[in-house]
Amino acid sequence: MFSYIKGTLEEVTEGQIVVDCHGIGYQIQTSNDILDVLPSIGADLKIYTYLHVKDDGIALFGFPTKEDLTIFCLLLRVNGIGPKGALGILSALSADELRFAVLAGDAKAIAKAPGIGAKSAQRIILELKDKLNLSDVLQERKADTLQQPSSHADTARNEAVSALTALGYSSSEALSAVTKADFADGADVEEILKAALKQMAMI
């Protein structure tokens, strides 16, 4: 019903904000990490929203980016994960971190979210792994590159991820570093590995 709300930030409390849009104050539930990107009180903002309707009430959930909203909606499709659970996951992990953890099968990283145990983490990986892929992440990270990643490039990246996990990094950490690393098209495994290690040193 609401794709986004654009208005004035009127109030910020733990877990929610109030946005004034044409004289109507919308109470929007958010993850705690949104506080880092919110403007000051009285400033304009645009927040992407999800309207959840249930028997005992209506709740509006808000996110700073479309990607966050997309991941939130995907989480809602997982059996046993409701809006508050999905919001809790996105409070513990960024959308990127969750995506990397799912792609890498890193249940331990997902289980760090409040209320998410090992079984729930495995279920999230099982139900979302076919809805997320590395190519999408790469296209978002390198949006200015029109060429699709080749199978050779994919193989080199996968080998670099394997090398990093052999060095003791978690699967999601390794995948995240390789995806965010800056390297030339056609780079070999060694070049990708060096770029990924440099990326990790910057974090």
XYZ file of C-alpha atoms in Angstrom, residues 66-146:
81
model
C 15.099 -0.398 -1.183
C 17.627 -3.188 -0.660
C 16.889 -3.291 3.069
C 13.155 -3.448 2.326
C 13.661 -6.229 -0.225
C 15.671 -8.343 2.228
C 13.065 -7.702 4.937
C 10.282 -8.946 2.631
C 12.319 -12.044 1.736
C 12.765 -12.823 5.430
C 9.003 -12.637 5.934
C 8.617 -15.512 3.474
C 10.715 -17.769 5.692
C 8.573 -20.085 7.786
C 8.502 -18.920 11.407
C 9.940 -15.430 10.766
C 7.549 -12.549 11.439
C 8.055 -8.788 11.029
C 9.629 -8.306 14.454
C 11.942 -11.271 13.936
C 12.971 -9.993 10.507
C 13.574 -6.532 11.951
C 15.699 -8.059 14.714
C 17.838 -9.841 12.125
C 18.383 -6.611 10.197
C 19.305 -4.882 13.450
C 22.075 -7.441 14.025
C 23.182 -7.798 10.388
C 23.126 -5.338 7.531
C 21.351 -6.408 4.337
C 24.735 -7.097 2.754
C 25.988 -9.091 5.741
C 22.840 -11.228 5.756
C 23.113 -11.813 2.013
C 26.763 -12.851 2.324
C 25.934 -15.154 5.247
C 23.122 -16.856 3.298
C 25.260 -17.290 0.169
C 28.136 -18.651 2.243
C 25.913 -20.937 4.335
C 27.186 -19.218 7.475
C 24.502 -20.142 10.020
C 26.636 -18.955 12.952
C 26.621 -15.378 11.646
C 22.833 -15.373 11.264
C 22.295 -16.997 14.656
C 23.866 -13.936 16.296
C 20.584 -12.097 15.716
C 18.298 -11.929 18.778
C 15.765 -14.757 18.932
C 17.373 -16.672 16.062
C 18.729 -20.076 16.978
C 20.776 -22.501 14.930
C 17.706 -24.207 13.420
C 16.117 -20.909 12.410
C 19.402 -19.758 10.885
C 19.630 -22.957 8.835
C 16.031 -22.516 7.711
C 16.768 -18.952 6.554
C 19.724 -20.195 4.513
C 17.713 -23.066 3.039
C 14.755 -20.907 2.014
C 16.687 -17.862 0.767
C 19.751 -19.338 -0.915
C 17.913 -19.769 -4.224
C 16.514 -16.227 -4.054
C 19.918 -14.562 -3.670
C 22.994 -14.928 -5.842
C 26.518 -13.595 -6.032
C 26.014 -12.082 -9.478
C 23.364 -9.708 -8.088
C 25.766 -8.544 -5.394
C 28.540 -8.021 -7.925
C 26.281 -6.067 -10.251
C 25.237 -3.766 -7.406
C 28.832 -3.265 -6.259
C 30.091 -2.635 -9.799
C 27.022 -0.923 -11.253
C 29.138 1.053 -13.669
C 30.338 -2.174 -15.336
C 27.994 -3.344 -18.108
